[in-house]
Amino acid sequence: MSFFKKVRNTINLLKQVDMDQLAKINSKIDLTEAMQTLGKLDDRQLAGLMKMLKTKRRKGQHDLPPIDGDFYNLDLRLTEEQREIQLKVRNFMEDEIKPLVNEYWKKDQFPFEVIEKFSKLNIVGVPYEGYGCPNLPFLMEGIIAQEIARVDVSISTFFGVHSGLAMGSIYLCGSEEQKQEWLPKMQKMEKIGAFGLTEPDVGSGVAGGLETTCKFDGENWVLNGQKKWIGNATFSDVTVIWARDLDSNQVKGFLVRKENPGFETEKIRDKMALRIVQNAIITLTDCKVPESDRLQNANSFKDTANVLRMTRAGVAWQAVGCARGAYESALKYTKKREQFGRPIASFQLVQNHLVEMLSNLTSMQTLCFRLSELQDQDLLRDEHASLAKVYCSMRMRDVVSQAREVLGGNGILLEYDVARFVADAEAIYSYEGTKEINSLIVGRAITGYSAFVS
């Protein structure tokens, strides 16, 4: 552009500028800095900025409060370090996971590309001491489970199976040699774990007798049977398999490597929930496992139960995260969706739904916070974890149902996320002990009578 043309353009521009208005703006912001910043924006950013500036505020409209499902500010009870970890996980889930989950959910596939990114967060094996693990309070394990499930329950389940059930089994029941071999690599997510307890015909009744059997032949343990609904099993490097010893009738645990002969997996398809999680049916046919891969401190179902007790609190926190994600998605939608010339968030019936959702969510959060405190104080009992699982999974269902309600027809579209939370909530409701089984655990504790059928 020639010098004279630049001068003419400048003169024309100055004619259009309200100098008094420009002076007012200059008194509030540094115009030079503002111009430099604007010059760095690309076309898309500039267009977005102009759209925002041109949007006229309706008469009576005011600044709206931020969308935040932590109504009682429980995050204020976290230390500065803990809060930093929470926000690090939240930002990761928003930036790296949220943009891709709906697509992978539709395809029934797992985004393997996120594993390396996940490992850099250094949040695997949060409550364990040594082996490269963070050694943080159980409360942080719960907070992390909530933050992951707040964006996607499938990714939270993948993480919980690996970090909680699989690593937890080795941490609680493994020999020192087994811990040294597996935990550091699993903490870095160089090796991925799965947990094989549930069977095709044995779900809630695992304590009464597994159909998967093991027998020592003098050289190796020989495993036979099937496992079902085993998350991560289609690609895991090691799967913890629980089997009943034919000689002692006691439950034992084994570290079955993916290359073990006689170990086969078949992906479970056509699920309506947790579609990103790669669940499998495992078939063990004379699968030989050396004594060195038997969990040396797993000698009865009580040892299995210790692992489940430790991880069940995490499932309650998952329910909180699922409910929070649904509530915040619904609240965001109601502020943008308009009917009869105004946002539906201003309607009485919609606000009633939102308040009921928030009430359930807040009660779930405070219950789980106290549950994790009990766990950190080594006061956690089976009935504590079971009550949290029962209550949170029921209230989660209520929250996602009302989130679906306020979205109307759009509530069944993946685009708005709530549909995925509604579907995935059904899986949380069932796994880690059904409502009925966990209720009987609590009932036994408060009455002194066992209602389990032997």
Coordinates of C-alpha atoms in Angstrom, one line a residue:
M1 CA 0.0 0.0 0.0
S2 CA 1.4 3.4 -1.0
F3 CA 2.2 6.1 1.5
F4 CA -0.6 8.5 0.2
K5 CA -3.2 5.7 0.2
K6 CA -2.3 4.9 3.9
V7 CA -2.7 8.6 4.7
R8 CA -6.1 8.8 3.0
N9 CA -7.3 5.6 4.9
T10 CA -6.1 7.0 8.2
I11 CA -8.0 10.3 7.6
N12 CA -11.2 8.5 6.6
L13 CA -10.8 6.3 9.7
L14 CA -10.4 9.3 12.0
K15 CA -13.5 10.9 10.6
Q16 CA -15.5 7.9 11.7
V17 CA -14.1 7.8 15.2
D18 CA -15.9 9.5 18.1
M19 CA -12.9 11.1 19.8
D20 CA -14.7 11.8 23.0
Q21 CA -15.7 8.1 23.2
L22 CA -12.1 7.1 22.4
A23 CA -10.8 9.3 25.2
K24 CA -13.2 7.6 27.6
I25 CA -12.0 4.2 26.5
N26 CA -8.4 5.3 26.8
S27 CA -9.0 6.4 30.4
K28 CA -10.0 2.8 31.3
I29 CA -7.6 0.6 29.2
D30 CA -4.3 1.0 27.5
L31 CA -5.3 1.5 23.9
T32 CA -1.8 0.8 22.6
E33 CA -1.6 -2.5 24.4
A34 CA -5.2 -3.3 23.2
M35 CA -4.3 -2.6 19.6
Q36 CA -1.2 -4.8 19.9
T37 CA -3.3 -7.6 21.3
L38 CA -6.0 -7.3 18.6
G39 CA -3.4 -7.4 16.0
K40 CA -2.3 -10.9 17.1
L41 CA -5.8 -12.4 16.8
D42 CA -6.7 -14.5 13.8
D43 CA -9.8 -14.1 11.7
R44 CA -11.9 -16.6 13.7
Q45 CA -11.0 -14.9 17.0
L46 CA -11.7 -11.5 15.7
A47 CA -15.1 -12.6 14.4
G48 CA -16.0 -14.1 17.7
L49 CA -14.9 -10.9 19.5
M50 CA -17.0 -8.7 17.3
K51 CA -20.0 -11.0 17.7
M52 CA -19.7 -10.7 21.5
L53 CA -19.3 -6.9 21.3
K54 CA -22.4 -6.5 19.0
T55 CA -24.6 -8.7 21.2
K56 CA -27.0 -6.3 22.9
R57 CA -28.0 -7.0 26.5
R58 CA -31.8 -7.3 26.8
K59 CA -33.6 -5.0 29.1
G60 CA -33.3 -6.2 32.7
Q61 CA -30.6 -8.7 31.7
H62 CA -27.7 -9.0 34.2
D63 CA -24.4 -10.8 34.7
L64 CA -25.2 -14.4 35.3
P65 CA -23.4 -16.5 38.0
P66 CA -20.8 -19.0 36.9
I67 CA -21.7 -22.7 36.4
D68 CA -20.3 -24.6 39.4
G69 CA -21.6 -27.8 40.9
D70 CA -19.7 -27.3 44.1
F71 CA -22.4 -25.3 45.8
Y72 CA -21.1 -25.7 49.4
N73 CA -17.5 -24.9 48.3
L74 CA -16.0 -28.2 49.4
D75 CA -12.9 -27.3 47.4
L76 CA -12.0 -24.8 50.1
R77 CA -11.3 -27.8 52.4
L78 CA -8.5 -28.9 50.0
T79 CA -4.9 -27.8 50.5
E80 CA -3.3 -25.6 47.9
E81 CA -1.5 -28.6 46.5
Q82 CA -4.7 -30.7 46.3
R83 CA -6.6 -27.9 44.7
E84 CA -3.8 -27.5 42.1
I85 CA -4.1 -31.2 41.2
Q86 CA -7.9 -31.0 41.0
L87 CA -7.7 -28.1 38.5
K88 CA -4.9 -29.8 36.6
V89 CA -7.1 -32.9 36.1
R90 CA -10.2 -30.7 35.3
N91 CA -8.3 -28.7 32.6
F92 CA -6.9 -31.9 31.1
M93 CA -10.4 -33.4 30.9
E94 CA -11.9 -30.3 29.4
D95 CA -9.1 -29.7 26.9
E96 CA -7.9 -33.2 25.9
I97 CA -10.8 -35.6 26.5
K98 CA -14.1 -33.7 26.1
P99 CA -13.6 -32.8 22.4
L100 CA -13.3 -36.5 21.5
V101 CA -15.4 -38.6 23.8
N102 CA -18.7 -38.4 21.9
E103 CA -17.1 -39.6 18.7
Y104 CA -15.4 -42.5 20.4
W105 CA -18.6 -43.3 22.4
K106 CA -20.4 -43.6 19.0
K107 CA -17.7 -45.8 17.5
D108 CA -17.5 -48.0 20.6
Q109 CA -13.7 -47.5 20.6
F110 CA -11.1 -46.4 23.1
P111 CA -8.9 -43.3 22.4
F112 CA -5.5 -45.0 23.0
E113 CA -3.7 -41.7 22.1
V114 CA -4.7 -40.2 25.4
I115 CA -2.9 -42.8 27.6
E116 CA 0.5 -41.1 27.2
K117 CA -1.0 -37.7 28.0
F118 CA -2.8 -39.2 31.0
S119 CA 0.5 -40.6 32.3
K120 CA 2.0 -37.1 32.5
L121 CA -0.5 -36.0 35.0
N122 CA 1.1 -38.3 37.6
I123 CA -2.2 -39.2 39.2
V124 CA -2.1 -43.0 38.9
G125 CA -1.9 -45.0 42.1
V126 CA -2.7 -41.8 44.1
P127 CA -3.0 -43.3 47.6
Y128 CA -0.2 -45.9 47.4
E129 CA 3.2 -45.4 49.0
G130 CA 6.4 -46.1 47.0
Y131 CA 6.8 -47.5 43.5
G132 CA 6.6 -44.0 42.0
C133 CA 3.1 -43.4 43.3
P134 CA 2.1 -40.0 44.6
N135 CA 1.1 -41.2 48.2
L136 CA -1.7 -38.7 48.6
P137 CA -4.8 -39.0 50.8
F138 CA -7.7 -41.2 49.6
L139 CA -9.7 -38.0 49.4
M140 CA -7.7 -37.0 46.4
E141 CA -8.4 -40.3 44.7
G142 CA -12.1 -39.5 45.1
I143 CA -11.7 -35.9 43.9
I144 CA -9.8 -37.2 40.8
A145 CA -12.5 -39.8 40.1
Q146 CA -15.1 -37.1 40.3
E147 CA -13.3 -34.8 38.0
I148 CA -12.7 -37.5 35.3
A149 CA -16.3 -38.7 35.5
R150 CA -17.6 -35.1 35.4
V151 CA -16.5 -35.1 31.7
D152 CA -16.8 -38.9 30.9
V153 CA -17.7 -41.9 33.0
S154 CA -16.0 -44.3 30.5
I155 CA -12.6 -42.7 30.9
S156 CA -13.2 -42.7 34.7
T157 CA -13.9 -46.4 34.6
F158 CA -10.8 -47.2 32.5
F159 CA -8.8 -45.2 35.0
G160 CA -10.4 -46.7 38.1
V161 CA -10.0 -50.3 36.9
H162 CA -6.3 -49.7 36.1
S163 CA -5.3 -47.5 39.0
G164 CA -7.7 -48.8 41.6
L165 CA -8.7 -52.4 41.1
A166 CA -5.7 -53.8 39.2
M167 CA -2.9 -51.8 41.0
G168 CA -4.8 -52.1 44.3
S169 CA -4.8 -55.9 44.1
I170 CA -1.1 -55.9 43.6
Y171 CA -0.4 -53.3 46.2
L172 CA -2.5 -55.1 48.9
C173 CA -2.0 -58.7 47.9
G174 CA 1.2 -58.9 46.0
S175 CA 4.7 -59.9 47.1
E176 CA 7.4 -57.3 47.1
E177 CA 8.9 -58.8 44.0
Q178 CA 5.5 -58.5 42.2
K179 CA 5.0 -54.9 43.4
Q180 CA 8.5 -54.0 42.1
E181 CA 7.8 -55.7 38.7
W182 CA 4.4 -54.1 38.0
L183 CA 3.6 -51.0 40.0
P184 CA 6.2 -48.6 38.7
K185 CA 5.3 -49.4 35.1
M186 CA 1.6 -49.3 35.8
Q187 CA 2.0 -46.0 37.6
K188 CA 3.6 -44.5 34.4
M189 CA 0.9 -46.3 32.4
E190 CA 3.6 -48.2 30.4
K191 CA 1.6 -51.3 31.4
I192 CA -2.2 -51.4 31.7
G193 CA -4.1 -53.5 34.1
A194 CA -7.5 -55.2 34.3
F195 CA -9.4 -56.9 37.1
G196 CA -11.3 -60.2 36.5
L197 CA -13.8 -61.1 39.2
T198 CA -17.3 -61.1 37.8
E199 CA -18.4 -64.2 35.8
P200 CA -21.2 -64.9 33.3
D201 CA -23.2 -66.8 35.9
V202 CA -21.7 -65.4 39.0
G203 CA -22.2 -61.6 39.7
S204 CA -23.3 -60.6 43.1
G205 CA -22.7 -64.1 44.5
V206 CA -18.9 -64.1 44.0
A207 CA -18.3 -64.5 47.8
G208 CA -20.4 -67.7 47.7
G209 CA -18.2 -69.5 45.2
L210 CA -16.5 -68.6 41.9
E211 CA -16.9 -71.0 39.0
T212 CA -13.5 -70.1 37.7
T213 CA -11.1 -72.7 39.2
C214 CA -7.4 -73.1 39.8
K215 CA -5.4 -76.2 40.7
F216 CA -1.6 -76.5 41.3
D217 CA -0.2 -79.4 39.1
G218 CA 3.2 -79.4 40.8
E219 CA 4.8 -76.9 38.4
N220 CA 2.1 -74.3 37.5
W221 CA -1.4 -73.2 38.5
V222 CA -3.9 -74.3 35.9
L223 CA -6.9 -71.9 35.5
N224 CA -10.2 -72.8 33.9
G225 CA -13.4 -70.7 33.5
Q226 CA -14.8 -67.5 32.2
K227 CA -15.0 -63.9 33.4
K228 CA -17.4 -61.3 32.1
W229 CA -17.6 -57.4 31.9
I230 CA -13.9 -57.1 32.5
G231 CA -12.9 -53.5 31.6
N232 CA -9.6 -52.9 29.8
A233 CA -9.2 -56.6 29.2
T234 CA -9.1 -56.5 25.4
F235 CA -5.8 -54.6 25.6
S236 CA -4.4 -54.9 29.1
D237 CA -0.9 -56.2 29.7
V238 CA -1.9 -58.0 33.0
T239 CA -5.2 -59.1 34.3
V240 CA -5.8 -59.9 37.9
I241 CA -7.9 -63.2 37.9
W242 CA -9.6 -64.4 40.9
A243 CA -10.3 -68.2 41.0
R244 CA -11.4 -70.9 43.5
D245 CA -8.8 -73.4 44.5
L246 CA -10.2 -76.9 43.9
D247 CA -8.1 -78.3 46.7
S248 CA -8.7 -75.7 49.5
N249 CA -12.0 -74.2 48.1
Q250 CA -10.4 -70.8 48.9
V251 CA -10.2 -67.8 46.5
K252 CA -6.8 -67.0 45.1
G253 CA -5.6 -64.2 42.9
F254 CA -3.3 -64.5 39.8
L255 CA -1.4 -62.1 37.6
V256 CA -2.3 -63.4 34.1
R257 CA -0.2 -61.9 31.4
K258 CA -1.8 -61.2 28.0
E259 CA 0.6 -63.6 26.3
N260 CA -0.2 -66.5 28.7
P261 CA -1.4 -69.6 26.6
G262 CA -5.0 -70.5 27.3
F263 CA -6.0 -66.8 28.0
E264 CA -8.4 -65.4 25.4
T265 CA -10.6 -62.3 25.3
E266 CA -13.7 -61.4 23.3
K267 CA -14.9 -57.8 23.2
I268 CA -18.5 -57.3 24.5
R269 CA -20.4 -55.3 21.9
D270 CA -23.7 -53.5 21.6
K271 CA -23.6 -51.9 25.0
M272 CA -25.8 -48.9 25.8
A273 CA -23.5 -47.6 28.5
L274 CA -19.7 -47.1 28.9
R275 CA -19.2 -47.6 25.2
I276 CA -15.7 -46.3 25.3
V277 CA -14.7 -48.9 27.9
Q278 CA -13.4 -52.1 26.3
N279 CA -15.2 -54.8 28.3
A280 CA -14.4 -58.4 27.5
I281 CA -15.4 -61.9 28.2
I282 CA -12.3 -63.8 29.2
T283 CA -12.0 -67.5 28.6
L284 CA -9.4 -69.5 30.5
T285 CA -8.7 -72.9 29.1
D286 CA -6.0 -74.8 31.0
C287 CA -4.3 -71.5 31.4
K288 CA -1.0 -72.1 33.1
V289 CA 0.3 -69.5 35.5
P290 CA 3.6 -70.0 37.4
E291 CA 3.6 -69.7 41.2
S292 CA 5.6 -66.5 40.9
D293 CA 2.5 -64.9 39.3
R294 CA 0.2 -66.0 42.1
L295 CA -0.7 -63.0 44.3
Q296 CA 1.2 -64.2 47.4
N297 CA -1.0 -62.5 49.9
A298 CA -4.4 -63.4 48.4
N299 CA -5.5 -66.5 50.2
S300 CA -9.2 -66.1 50.7
F301 CA -12.2 -63.9 49.5
K302 CA -11.5 -61.7 52.5
D303 CA -8.4 -60.5 50.7
T304 CA -10.5 -59.8 47.5
A305 CA -13.0 -57.9 49.7
N306 CA -10.2 -55.7 51.0
V307 CA -9.5 -54.5 47.5
L308 CA -13.2 -53.9 46.8
R309 CA -13.6 -52.0 50.0
M310 CA -10.7 -49.7 49.1
T311 CA -12.1 -49.0 45.6
R312 CA -15.8 -48.8 46.3
A313 CA -15.5 -45.3 47.7
G314 CA -14.1 -44.3 44.3
V315 CA -17.2 -45.6 42.6
A316 CA -19.4 -43.4 44.8
W317 CA -17.2 -40.5 43.8
Q318 CA -17.7 -41.5 40.1
A319 CA -21.5 -41.2 40.7
V320 CA -20.9 -37.7 42.0
G321 CA -18.9 -36.8 38.9
C322 CA -21.5 -38.2 36.6
A323 CA -24.2 -36.3 38.4
R324 CA -22.2 -33.1 38.4
G325 CA -21.5 -33.4 34.7
A326 CA -25.2 -33.8 33.9
Y327 CA -26.2 -31.0 36.2
E328 CA -23.7 -28.5 34.9
S329 CA -24.5 -29.4 31.3
A330 CA -28.2 -28.9 32.0
L331 CA -27.7 -25.6 33.7
K332 CA -25.5 -24.3 30.9
Y333 CA -28.2 -25.4 28.4
T334 CA -31.1 -23.7 30.3
K335 CA -29.2 -20.4 30.2
K336 CA -28.8 -20.5 26.4
R337 CA -32.0 -22.2 25.4
E338 CA -34.9 -19.6 24.8
Q339 CA -38.6 -20.1 24.7
F340 CA -41.3 -17.4 24.6
G341 CA -38.5 -14.8 24.2
R342 CA -36.5 -15.6 27.3
P343 CA -34.0 -18.2 28.6
I344 CA -35.8 -21.3 30.0
A345 CA -33.5 -20.9 33.1
S346 CA -35.9 -18.1 34.1
F347 CA -38.9 -20.5 34.2
Q348 CA -40.2 -21.6 37.6
L349 CA -40.5 -25.3 36.7
V350 CA -37.0 -25.4 35.3
Q351 CA -35.5 -23.8 38.3
N352 CA -37.3 -26.3 40.5
H353 CA -35.7 -29.1 38.5
L354 CA -32.3 -27.5 38.8
V355 CA -32.6 -27.0 42.6
E356 CA -33.6 -30.6 43.1
M357 CA -30.6 -31.7 41.0
L358 CA -28.3 -29.5 43.0
S359 CA -29.7 -30.7 46.3
N360 CA -29.0 -34.3 45.4
L361 CA -25.6 -33.5 44.0
T362 CA -24.6 -31.5 47.1
S363 CA -25.7 -34.3 49.5
M364 CA -23.7 -36.8 47.4
Q365 CA -20.6 -34.6 47.5
T366 CA -20.7 -34.1 51.3
L367 CA -21.3 -37.8 52.0
C368 CA -18.4 -38.8 49.8
F369 CA -16.1 -36.2 51.3
R370 CA -16.8 -37.6 54.8
L371 CA -16.4 -41.2 53.4
S372 CA -12.9 -40.4 52.1
E373 CA -12.0 -38.7 55.5
L374 CA -13.0 -42.0 57.2
Q375 CA -10.8 -43.9 54.8
D376 CA -7.8 -41.6 55.4
Q377 CA -8.4 -42.0 59.1
D378 CA -8.4 -45.8 58.7
L379 CA -11.9 -46.0 60.0
L380 CA -13.6 -47.1 56.8
R381 CA -15.8 -50.2 57.1
D382 CA -17.6 -52.2 54.4
E383 CA -21.0 -50.7 55.4
H384 CA -19.6 -47.2 55.1
A385 CA -18.6 -47.8 51.5
S386 CA -21.7 -49.7 50.7
L387 CA -24.0 -46.9 52.0
A388 CA -22.2 -44.4 49.8
K389 CA -22.5 -46.7 46.7
V390 CA -26.2 -47.2 47.4
Y391 CA -27.1 -43.6 48.0
C392 CA -25.0 -41.9 45.4
S393 CA -25.9 -44.3 42.6
M394 CA -29.7 -43.7 43.3
R395 CA -29.4 -39.9 43.6
M396 CA -27.2 -39.9 40.5
R397 CA -30.0 -41.5 38.6
D398 CA -32.4 -38.8 39.8
V399 CA -30.0 -36.1 38.7
V400 CA -29.4 -37.4 35.2
S401 CA -33.1 -38.0 34.7
Q402 CA -33.9 -34.4 35.6
A403 CA -31.1 -33.2 33.4
R404 CA -32.6 -35.1 30.5
E405 CA -36.0 -33.6 31.5
V406 CA -34.9 -29.9 31.2
L407 CA -33.2 -30.5 27.9
G408 CA -36.5 -31.7 26.4
G409 CA -36.0 -33.4 23.0
N410 CA -32.4 -32.3 22.9
G411 CA -31.8 -34.5 25.9
I412 CA -31.4 -37.6 23.7
L413 CA -28.7 -36.1 21.5
L414 CA -25.0 -36.7 22.2
E415 CA -24.3 -33.2 21.2
Y416 CA -25.4 -31.9 24.6
D417 CA -23.6 -34.6 26.6
V418 CA -26.5 -35.3 28.9
A419 CA -27.6 -38.4 26.9
R420 CA -24.2 -40.0 27.5
F421 CA -24.4 -39.3 31.3
V422 CA -27.9 -40.8 31.3
A423 CA -26.7 -44.0 29.6
D424 CA -23.5 -44.3 31.6
A425 CA -25.2 -43.8 34.9
E426 CA -26.9 -47.2 34.4
A427 CA -23.5 -48.9 34.5
I428 CA -22.4 -47.1 37.7
Y429 CA -25.7 -48.2 39.2
S430 CA -24.9 -51.8 38.7
Y431 CA -21.2 -52.4 39.1
E432 CA -19.1 -52.7 42.3
G433 CA -22.2 -54.3 44.0
T434 CA -25.8 -53.7 43.1
K435 CA -28.1 -51.6 45.2
E436 CA -29.6 -54.7 46.8
I437 CA -26.3 -56.4 47.8
N438 CA -24.9 -53.1 49.2
S439 CA -28.2 -52.5 51.0
L440 CA -27.9 -55.9 52.7
I441 CA -24.3 -55.1 53.8
V442 CA -25.6 -52.0 55.5
G443 CA -28.6 -53.8 56.8
R444 CA -26.5 -56.4 58.5
A445 CA -24.3 -53.7 60.1
I446 CA -27.2 -51.8 61.6
T447 CA -29.5 -54.7 62.7
G448 CA -27.0 -57.4 63.6
Y449 CA -28.8 -59.9 61.3
S450 CA -27.6 -61.2 58.0
A451 CA -30.3 -61.3 55.3
F452 CA -28.0 -62.9 52.8
V453 CA -29.3 -66.3 51.5
S454 CA -26.6 -68.9 52.1

